[in-house]
XYZ file of C-alpha atoms in Angstrom:
549
model
C 22.964 -2.584 -32.397
C 22.140 0.776 -33.893
C 22.252 3.765 -31.582
C 19.104 4.099 -29.354
C 16.643 6.847 -30.256
C 17.219 8.387 -26.820
C 19.802 7.734 -24.108
C 19.878 8.692 -20.421
C 22.043 7.848 -17.437
C 19.087 6.544 -15.387
C 15.826 5.247 -16.849
C 12.861 4.750 -14.507
C 10.102 2.338 -15.567
C 6.735 3.000 -13.909
C 5.154 6.178 -12.481
C 3.620 4.759 -9.328
C 4.940 5.933 -5.928
C 8.287 4.093 -6.339
C 9.044 5.441 -9.801
C 7.986 8.949 -8.797
C 10.207 8.727 -5.707
C 13.168 7.829 -7.920
C 12.366 10.624 -10.379
C 11.874 13.159 -7.597
C 15.275 12.372 -6.125
C 17.002 12.351 -9.518
C 15.522 15.764 -10.262
C 16.574 17.109 -6.872
C 20.158 15.839 -7.139
C 20.548 17.307 -10.603
C 23.485 15.137 -11.614
C 22.655 12.230 -13.933
C 20.379 12.599 -16.942
C 17.132 10.693 -16.461
C 13.688 9.826 -17.812
C 10.567 8.244 -16.294
C 8.138 6.267 -18.490
C 4.744 4.683 -17.850
C 2.168 2.989 -20.084
C -0.674 4.918 -18.399
C -1.478 8.533 -19.244
C -2.152 9.201 -15.553
C 0.591 8.539 -12.987
C -0.150 6.706 -9.734
C 0.063 2.994 -10.502
C -1.525 0.937 -7.708
C -2.167 4.175 -5.794
C -4.499 5.668 -8.418
C -8.193 6.572 -8.184
C -11.119 5.805 -10.489
C -14.311 7.853 -10.902
C -17.632 6.214 -11.823
C -19.962 7.824 -14.395
C -22.179 8.869 -11.474
C -19.306 10.702 -9.752
C -18.240 8.260 -7.000
C -14.497 7.937 -6.375
C -12.732 4.662 -5.518
C -9.057 4.045 -4.812
C -7.199 0.886 -5.826
C -7.909 -0.601 -2.400
C -7.693 0.935 1.055
C -4.912 3.549 0.894
C -4.295 6.218 3.528
C -1.335 8.528 4.119
C 0.785 7.924 7.202
C 4.514 8.204 7.100
C 7.792 6.953 8.529
C 9.878 9.461 6.501
C 10.329 13.241 6.579
C 11.436 13.235 2.940
C 8.142 11.644 1.910
C 6.269 14.256 3.962
C 8.236 17.058 2.313
C 7.418 15.834 -1.189
C 3.729 15.332 -0.420
C 3.469 18.759 1.217
C 5.213 20.383 -1.745
C 2.763 18.725 -4.151
C -0.372 19.549 -2.114
C 0.756 22.478 0.056
C -2.508 24.069 1.205
C -4.153 23.220 4.497
C -7.494 22.656 2.770
C -5.881 20.108 0.404
C -6.203 17.516 3.191
C -8.476 15.945 5.776
C -6.929 14.380 8.888
C -8.757 11.461 10.514
C -8.502 9.365 13.638
C -8.780 5.733 12.593
C -12.022 4.122 13.770
C -11.905 0.432 12.880
C -13.805 -2.665 13.916
C -13.806 -6.390 13.246
C -17.172 -7.953 12.369
C -17.107 -11.265 14.265
C -19.964 -13.485 15.492
C -22.408 -10.755 14.377
C -20.705 -8.266 16.712
C -18.486 -5.231 16.123
C -15.203 -5.800 17.975
C -12.862 -2.771 18.163
C -9.522 -3.085 16.347
C -7.079 -4.638 17.130
C -9.183 -7.748 17.718
C -6.626 -9.549 19.884
C -6.684 -6.735 22.462
C -10.500 -6.574 22.610
C -11.769 -10.126 23.071
C -13.759 -8.710 26.010
C -16.399 -7.838 23.397
C -16.900 -11.468 22.283
C -19.530 -13.947 23.547
C -18.455 -15.778 26.745
C -17.543 -19.040 25.003
C -15.206 -17.299 22.559
C -13.732 -15.230 25.411
C -12.891 -18.466 27.286
C -11.431 -20.099 24.156
C -9.266 -17.061 23.433
C -8.075 -16.694 27.039
C -7.245 -20.407 27.263
C -5.173 -20.143 24.115
C -3.377 -16.997 25.269
C -2.446 -18.574 28.602
C -1.168 -21.713 26.863
C 0.838 -19.523 24.470
C 2.349 -17.509 27.337
C 3.383 -20.700 29.164
C 4.854 -22.174 25.984
C 6.804 -18.969 25.286
C 8.596 -19.291 28.653
C 10.131 -22.660 27.773
C 10.407 -22.545 23.973
C 13.892 -22.136 22.520
C 12.953 -22.071 18.840
C 11.545 -19.341 16.641
C 8.320 -19.850 14.676
C 8.946 -20.746 11.039
C 5.523 -19.968 9.538
C 2.920 -17.248 10.006
C 0.611 -19.880 11.463
C 3.202 -20.928 14.065
C 3.762 -17.250 14.904
C 0.017 -16.686 15.442
C -0.311 -19.686 17.776
C 2.910 -18.789 19.614
C 1.872 -15.153 20.147
C -1.899 -15.412 20.568
C -2.907 -19.036 21.082
C -5.267 -21.318 19.204
C -8.442 -19.496 20.313
C -7.670 -16.185 18.612
C -6.095 -18.145 15.739
C -9.321 -20.037 15.009
C -11.791 -17.223 15.689
C -9.999 -14.443 13.817
C -6.399 -14.712 12.605
C -6.583 -17.833 10.424
C -9.886 -17.106 8.652
C -9.176 -13.383 8.236
C -5.682 -13.815 6.865
C -6.842 -16.479 4.414
C -9.449 -14.012 3.131
C -6.750 -11.316 2.777
C -3.852 -13.295 1.341
C -5.780 -16.033 -0.487
C -3.285 -18.581 0.848
C -3.364 -20.490 4.178
C -1.262 -19.070 7.027
C 0.700 -22.345 7.055
C 2.201 -21.416 3.653
C 3.387 -17.948 4.743
C 6.589 -16.968 6.517
C 6.586 -14.562 9.466
C 9.618 -12.294 9.008
C 7.420 -9.680 7.291
C 5.237 -8.966 10.339
C 7.074 -6.172 12.176
C 4.617 -3.432 13.150
C 1.742 -4.825 11.115
C 0.289 -7.256 13.671
C -0.207 -6.334 17.318
C 0.934 -8.957 19.818
C -1.544 -8.986 22.721
C -0.554 -8.198 26.303
C -1.986 -11.012 28.455
C -2.370 -8.895 31.610
C -4.131 -6.063 29.775
C -6.433 -8.432 27.918
C -7.319 -10.271 31.156
C -8.096 -6.991 32.913
C -10.252 -5.826 29.998
C -12.160 -9.127 29.939
C -12.931 -8.911 33.671
C -13.870 -5.222 33.546
C -15.530 -5.483 30.114
C -13.352 -2.669 28.800
C -11.951 -2.067 25.316
C -8.366 -1.220 24.367
C -7.493 1.952 22.501
C -5.986 2.578 19.087
C -2.783 0.796 18.094
C -0.473 0.966 15.121
C 1.255 3.430 12.814
C -1.948 4.512 11.046
C -4.006 5.468 14.125
C -4.007 8.976 12.612
C -3.936 9.440 8.849
C -4.395 12.018 6.117
C -6.516 11.867 2.998
C -6.764 14.295 0.054
C -9.790 16.574 -0.010
C -10.178 16.178 -3.771
C -9.420 13.425 -6.289
C -8.751 10.511 -3.946
C -5.315 9.028 -3.322
C -4.512 9.262 -7.026
C -4.532 13.072 -6.818
C -1.430 12.949 -4.603
C 0.630 11.206 -7.246
C -0.694 13.329 -10.091
C 0.392 16.371 -8.064
C 3.837 14.870 -7.317
C 4.307 14.055 -11.029
C 3.380 17.645 -11.873
C 6.410 18.867 -9.890
C 8.705 17.034 -12.333
C 9.948 18.624 -15.586
C 7.709 17.479 -18.421
C 10.636 16.896 -20.765
C 11.803 14.050 -18.504
C 8.453 12.228 -18.529
C 6.879 9.956 -21.114
C 3.390 8.769 -20.078
C 0.833 6.926 -22.207
C 0.423 3.830 -24.348
C 3.331 4.931 -26.560
C 5.584 4.421 -23.508
C 4.604 0.774 -22.939
C 7.705 -1.390 -22.468
C 7.900 -4.286 -24.942
C 11.426 -5.553 -24.296
C 14.347 -4.970 -21.939
C 17.804 -5.761 -23.339
C 19.950 -6.059 -20.211
C 23.158 -6.751 -22.143
C 22.724 -3.911 -24.616
C 21.281 -1.662 -21.894
C 18.286 -0.411 -23.800
C 14.518 -0.678 -23.583
C 12.283 -1.127 -26.637
C 8.807 0.414 -26.427
C 5.658 -0.889 -28.124
C 5.962 2.041 -30.508
C 9.326 0.664 -31.666
C 11.284 3.544 -30.109
C 14.363 2.605 -28.065
C 15.786 4.204 -24.930
C 19.353 3.525 -23.853
C 20.408 3.663 -20.207
C 23.374 3.120 -17.898
C 21.245 2.226 -14.855
C 17.639 1.051 -14.873
C 15.212 1.504 -11.957
C 12.337 -0.882 -12.604
C 9.028 -0.701 -10.708
C 6.883 -3.089 -12.759
C 6.399 -6.556 -11.267
C 9.764 -8.303 -11.216
C 8.038 -11.358 -12.731
C 6.951 -9.223 -15.698
C 10.384 -7.639 -15.957
C 12.261 -10.941 -16.373
C 9.713 -12.017 -19.000
C 10.448 -8.832 -20.976
C 14.160 -9.533 -20.557
C 13.655 -13.050 -21.978
C 16.122 -14.438 -19.426
C 15.103 -18.089 -18.984
C 17.064 -18.664 -15.773
C 15.546 -15.578 -14.102
C 12.073 -16.460 -15.398
C 12.438 -19.924 -13.858
C 13.598 -18.411 -10.574
C 10.661 -15.959 -10.462
C 8.094 -18.757 -10.816
C 8.288 -19.359 -7.051
C 7.037 -15.849 -6.301
C 3.345 -15.949 -5.380
C 0.801 -13.139 -5.512
C -2.921 -12.660 -5.134
C -5.288 -10.602 -7.245
C -7.550 -7.935 -5.770
C -11.130 -7.115 -6.700
C -12.206 -3.622 -5.700
C -15.987 -3.259 -5.405
C -17.729 0.075 -4.921
C -21.353 0.688 -3.919
C -22.888 4.174 -3.967
C -26.036 4.610 -1.851
C -28.669 7.335 -1.685
C -29.573 8.743 1.715
C -27.966 10.094 4.864
C -25.132 7.970 6.201
C -26.833 5.812 8.858
C -25.938 6.045 12.546
C -24.851 2.387 12.610
C -22.103 3.326 10.154
C -21.193 6.609 11.812
C -17.621 7.804 11.344
C -16.105 4.350 10.899
C -13.070 4.252 8.614
C -12.431 0.647 7.656
C -13.832 -2.656 8.883
C -12.526 -6.231 8.855
C -14.576 -9.337 8.054
C -13.068 -12.715 9.054
C -16.337 -14.677 8.863
C -17.426 -16.493 5.716
C -20.873 -14.835 5.515
C -19.474 -12.300 3.023
C -16.816 -12.509 0.286
C -14.936 -9.312 1.212
C -12.231 -9.103 3.859
C -12.327 -5.335 4.288
C -14.862 -2.557 3.831
C -13.922 1.118 3.735
C -16.538 3.816 4.268
C -14.974 5.825 1.483
C -17.445 8.699 1.749
C -16.149 9.361 5.288
C -12.657 10.201 4.003
C -13.787 13.268 2.052
C -17.189 14.777 1.185
C -15.860 15.038 -2.374
C -15.560 11.258 -2.805
C -19.213 11.169 -3.881
C -21.584 13.408 -5.879
C -23.051 16.531 -4.323
C -26.469 16.070 -2.698
C -28.087 18.176 -5.430
C -26.999 15.684 -8.116
C -29.968 13.725 -9.457
C -29.375 9.988 -9.989
C -31.810 7.130 -10.672
C -31.895 4.114 -8.351
C -30.270 1.097 -10.044
C -31.524 -1.489 -7.541
C -32.363 -1.986 -3.913
C -29.767 -3.683 -1.700
C -32.097 -6.699 -1.576
C -31.583 -7.103 -5.329
C -35.140 -6.081 -6.136
C -35.956 -3.422 -8.706
C -37.002 -0.028 -7.303
C -40.591 1.145 -7.600
C -39.378 4.560 -8.785
C -36.588 4.729 -11.378
C -36.661 8.488 -12.011
C -33.565 10.510 -11.174
C -33.702 11.998 -7.685
C -31.416 14.049 -5.474
C -29.094 12.722 -2.738
C -27.395 12.952 -0.319
C -25.062 10.029 -1.044
C -22.545 7.863 0.758
C -20.337 4.994 -0.391
C -18.651 1.758 0.611
C -15.518 0.296 -0.969
C -14.893 -3.457 -0.631
C -11.856 -5.663 -1.271
C -11.920 -9.332 -2.275
C -8.807 -11.457 -2.799
C -8.345 -14.148 -5.443
C -5.689 -16.778 -6.126
C -5.339 -20.332 -7.408
C -6.000 -21.436 -3.813
C -9.020 -19.138 -3.437
C -10.981 -18.810 -6.697
C -13.643 -16.135 -7.165
C -16.953 -16.219 -9.071
C -16.165 -13.225 -11.272
C -19.590 -13.109 -12.910
C -21.436 -12.810 -9.587
C -18.901 -11.134 -7.322
C -20.679 -7.751 -7.297
C -24.061 -9.288 -6.448
C -22.447 -11.529 -3.816
C -20.781 -8.518 -2.187
C -24.049 -6.584 -2.019
C -25.683 -9.629 -0.398
C -22.775 -9.715 2.058
C -23.368 -6.055 2.941
C -26.958 -6.877 3.838
C -26.017 -10.018 5.827
C -23.437 -8.079 7.857
C -25.949 -5.235 8.436
C -23.848 -2.705 6.582
C -26.853 -2.088 4.326
C -30.568 -2.563 4.829
C -32.507 -4.467 2.136
C -34.423 -1.284 1.260
C -31.339 0.896 0.725
C -31.212 2.483 -2.749
C -28.063 1.725 -4.743
C -27.369 4.420 -7.340
C -23.893 3.357 -8.517
C -21.713 0.241 -8.610
C -18.052 -0.273 -9.462
C -15.928 -3.394 -9.987
C -12.323 -3.604 -11.114
C -9.906 -6.517 -10.870
C -6.198 -5.882 -10.317
C -4.190 -8.936 -11.327
C -1.234 -8.090 -9.067
C -2.849 -7.113 -5.768
C -0.690 -8.422 -2.920
C 2.904 -9.742 -3.123
C 2.582 -12.770 -0.851
C 5.299 -13.419 1.764
C 5.331 -17.172 1.178
C 7.897 -19.567 2.617
C 9.738 -19.559 -0.726
C 9.908 -15.772 -1.127
C 13.262 -14.958 0.495
C 14.989 -17.826 -1.279
C 13.935 -16.262 -4.576
C 14.565 -12.596 -3.746
C 18.034 -13.131 -2.257
C 19.066 -14.555 -5.633
C 16.894 -12.623 -8.087
C 17.407 -9.019 -6.943
C 21.252 -9.237 -6.748
C 21.407 -10.932 -10.161
C 19.391 -8.084 -11.652
C 21.530 -5.515 -9.863
C 24.598 -7.192 -11.352
C 23.090 -6.189 -14.704
C 22.591 -2.574 -13.466
C 18.834 -3.152 -12.992
C 17.396 -2.017 -9.662
C 13.978 -3.636 -9.294
C 12.057 -1.848 -6.538
C 8.514 -1.212 -5.325
C 5.496 -3.187 -4.147
C 5.981 -5.826 -6.863
C 9.375 -4.707 -8.121
C 11.074 -5.928 -4.945
C 8.136 -8.079 -3.728
C 8.381 -7.203 -0.023
C 4.937 -6.442 1.367
C 6.392 -5.225 4.684
C 7.706 -2.162 2.844
C 4.809 -1.874 0.404
C 2.890 1.128 1.794
C 2.923 4.380 -0.157
C 5.662 5.958 1.952
C 7.813 2.815 1.791
C 7.296 2.469 -1.958
C 8.193 6.096 -2.589
C 11.367 5.801 -0.516
C 12.408 2.569 -2.244
C 12.721 4.690 -5.371
C 14.462 7.544 -3.559
C 16.984 5.211 -1.930
C 17.672 3.317 -5.168
C 18.569 6.658 -6.721
C 20.852 7.565 -3.823
C 22.548 4.176 -4.058
C 23.137 4.592 -7.790
C 24.351 8.187 -7.546
C 26.306 8.285 -4.291
C 26.527 4.740 -2.929
C 24.127 5.211 0.008
C 22.693 2.128 1.718
C 19.111 1.151 0.805
C 17.707 0.888 4.327
C 14.035 0.433 3.414
C 14.719 -2.511 1.121
C 17.222 -4.261 3.354
C 16.249 -3.253 6.914
C 12.434 -2.947 7.102
C 12.283 -3.251 10.901
C 14.812 -0.436 11.283
C 12.951 2.112 9.140
C 9.579 1.104 10.596
C 10.799 1.561 14.155
C 11.848 5.211 13.910
C 11.211 8.571 12.271
C 13.569 8.709 9.293
C 14.511 12.394 9.058
C 17.945 12.231 7.433
C 16.829 13.095 3.913
C 14.914 16.319 3.350
C 13.655 18.084 0.237
C 15.843 21.149 0.688
C 16.826 23.336 -2.253
C 20.572 23.387 -2.712
C 21.308 20.837 0.005
C 23.029 18.552 -2.475
C 24.728 19.148 -5.785
C 27.371 17.446 -7.864
C 30.759 18.478 -9.198
C 30.404 16.412 -12.353
C 28.653 13.456 -13.935
C 31.822 11.350 -13.803
C 31.265 7.815 -12.569
C 27.938 6.629 -13.904
C 29.283 6.078 -17.407
C 32.962 5.500 -16.695
C 33.401 2.890 -14.002
C 29.941 2.320 -12.604
C 31.130 3.971 -9.369
C 28.881 6.402 -7.530
C 29.313 10.083 -8.189
C 30.966 11.994 -5.378
C 28.596 14.695 -4.164
C 29.676 18.140 -2.969
C 27.814 18.485 0.330
C 29.445 21.391 2.215
C 30.721 19.072 4.913
C 27.549 16.994 5.220
C 27.784 13.298 4.392
C 24.617 12.870 2.355
C 25.673 9.408 1.207
C 25.084 8.278 4.763
C 21.974 10.403 5.215
C 23.594 13.123 7.339
C 22.029 16.510 7.904
C 22.951 19.719 9.702
C 20.863 21.815 12.118
C 21.032 24.641 9.596
C 19.516 22.469 6.857
C 16.882 21.085 9.212
C 15.825 24.630 10.056
C 15.606 25.472 6.358
C 13.412 22.432 5.778
C 11.019 23.434 8.540
C 10.970 27.030 7.359
C 10.090 25.952 3.840
C 7.327 23.684 5.052
C 5.834 26.499 7.072
C 6.015 28.921 4.164
C 3.964 26.508 2.066
C 1.054 26.938 4.484
C 1.173 23.480 5.992
C 0.673 23.202 9.731
């Protein structure tokens, strides 16, 4: 072919958290030439934020910042360094079940249920505990794991209906290797004690405390991270939409007709979309067994003081079928800037009952907001035309809203790729597909790039990009991709964003033999994630100097 219009050592497709992680690391290492492209003007991908005409903010689903990685923390703190850039919250979550609010996690708080459901759940837990003592096989499906760990009572009351609403596939069609820290296994003795004493269990999980940006929603984080990158290495907007990937010729053709050559490609678009753009029939056929669900994000802006029944709740789970949504986030609780100022005058669009308001003139606030999530798949279709109205009805049925509440703003957006589903077929596909792509010097990473939900949070996604870069440049192992339980079970402090901690003698290797470049590290083995006390001190000193506690 003719020479590409532009050529780089490493091309990054997509400016969501994964692509930005790759670009951040490439910029820090300073060795290979690189470029990051995205079809959207605004970076962020599935971690972006929309603003309604009335001034209400909504994220692409329920995102919060909690981290397993010091490098991720460093990059976020560099991008938003001031103390007043953030709010820190204690998670307050409940499950709406049998018209009651049960504290999260549900399986540790069945003491809050009606007596019949308490008995059913305890019976199931005892049976599960007895079975676990004699069983010599591991559960094969998510459903088997639920019954083995929690019993049929909790399975029927909460886990099966809730997870179907989330994943849009039955638990019998999902594998269970992805679970890790995401589902709390109940302690039978503690649950029994709480049932007898009518006590509740405390917070559990990695996101019991979380941060949220003061301004601009989650999307503002990634805009700020992108702003730390040199502009000459970025190409954002419709002119950067990828039309074709030529894996043999090692170049990408954009919709504009421009071509970009590369030696290594870090892809963060859905791997199913990638193989389509490659036109590789065997890989397309292989990817057909990857399953995903779509996500509808619904936003409702309400006039009035936030009611006491809502209080300082963060997010709420809805397993019952009296509403279409599986989760509700009180988005106005995350930041007072997620909704218009109280002095803003807005007309009432409708009452929560669906009736027209008696007064349609613009009036002042205050305002608060709720963000809802609804899943959709071929196994769980959605009435797109009526989903907003159905969700508002569900808010009234579940007593989140009163029929007389004044709705001043609504929002609805469908995201085709919402959740990468850990189906029974997933690993069989990924263990073939990802290595075949890597054999063509394509590193497909990210929430849908590598299709592993268990490392699909913002910190995981970011580090998938960082670690792909380190693997390309210096041969380091990609722990997040290949060992999710390991990275989720510890604080990963080996990498830090420290000026001058790593630099390269030359660019030899990426073009010549495909071997990793050998970094000059002053006696520190950065390929294996090593660090010295001196560097660690520098990292802490820098963080402090940026004004972050």
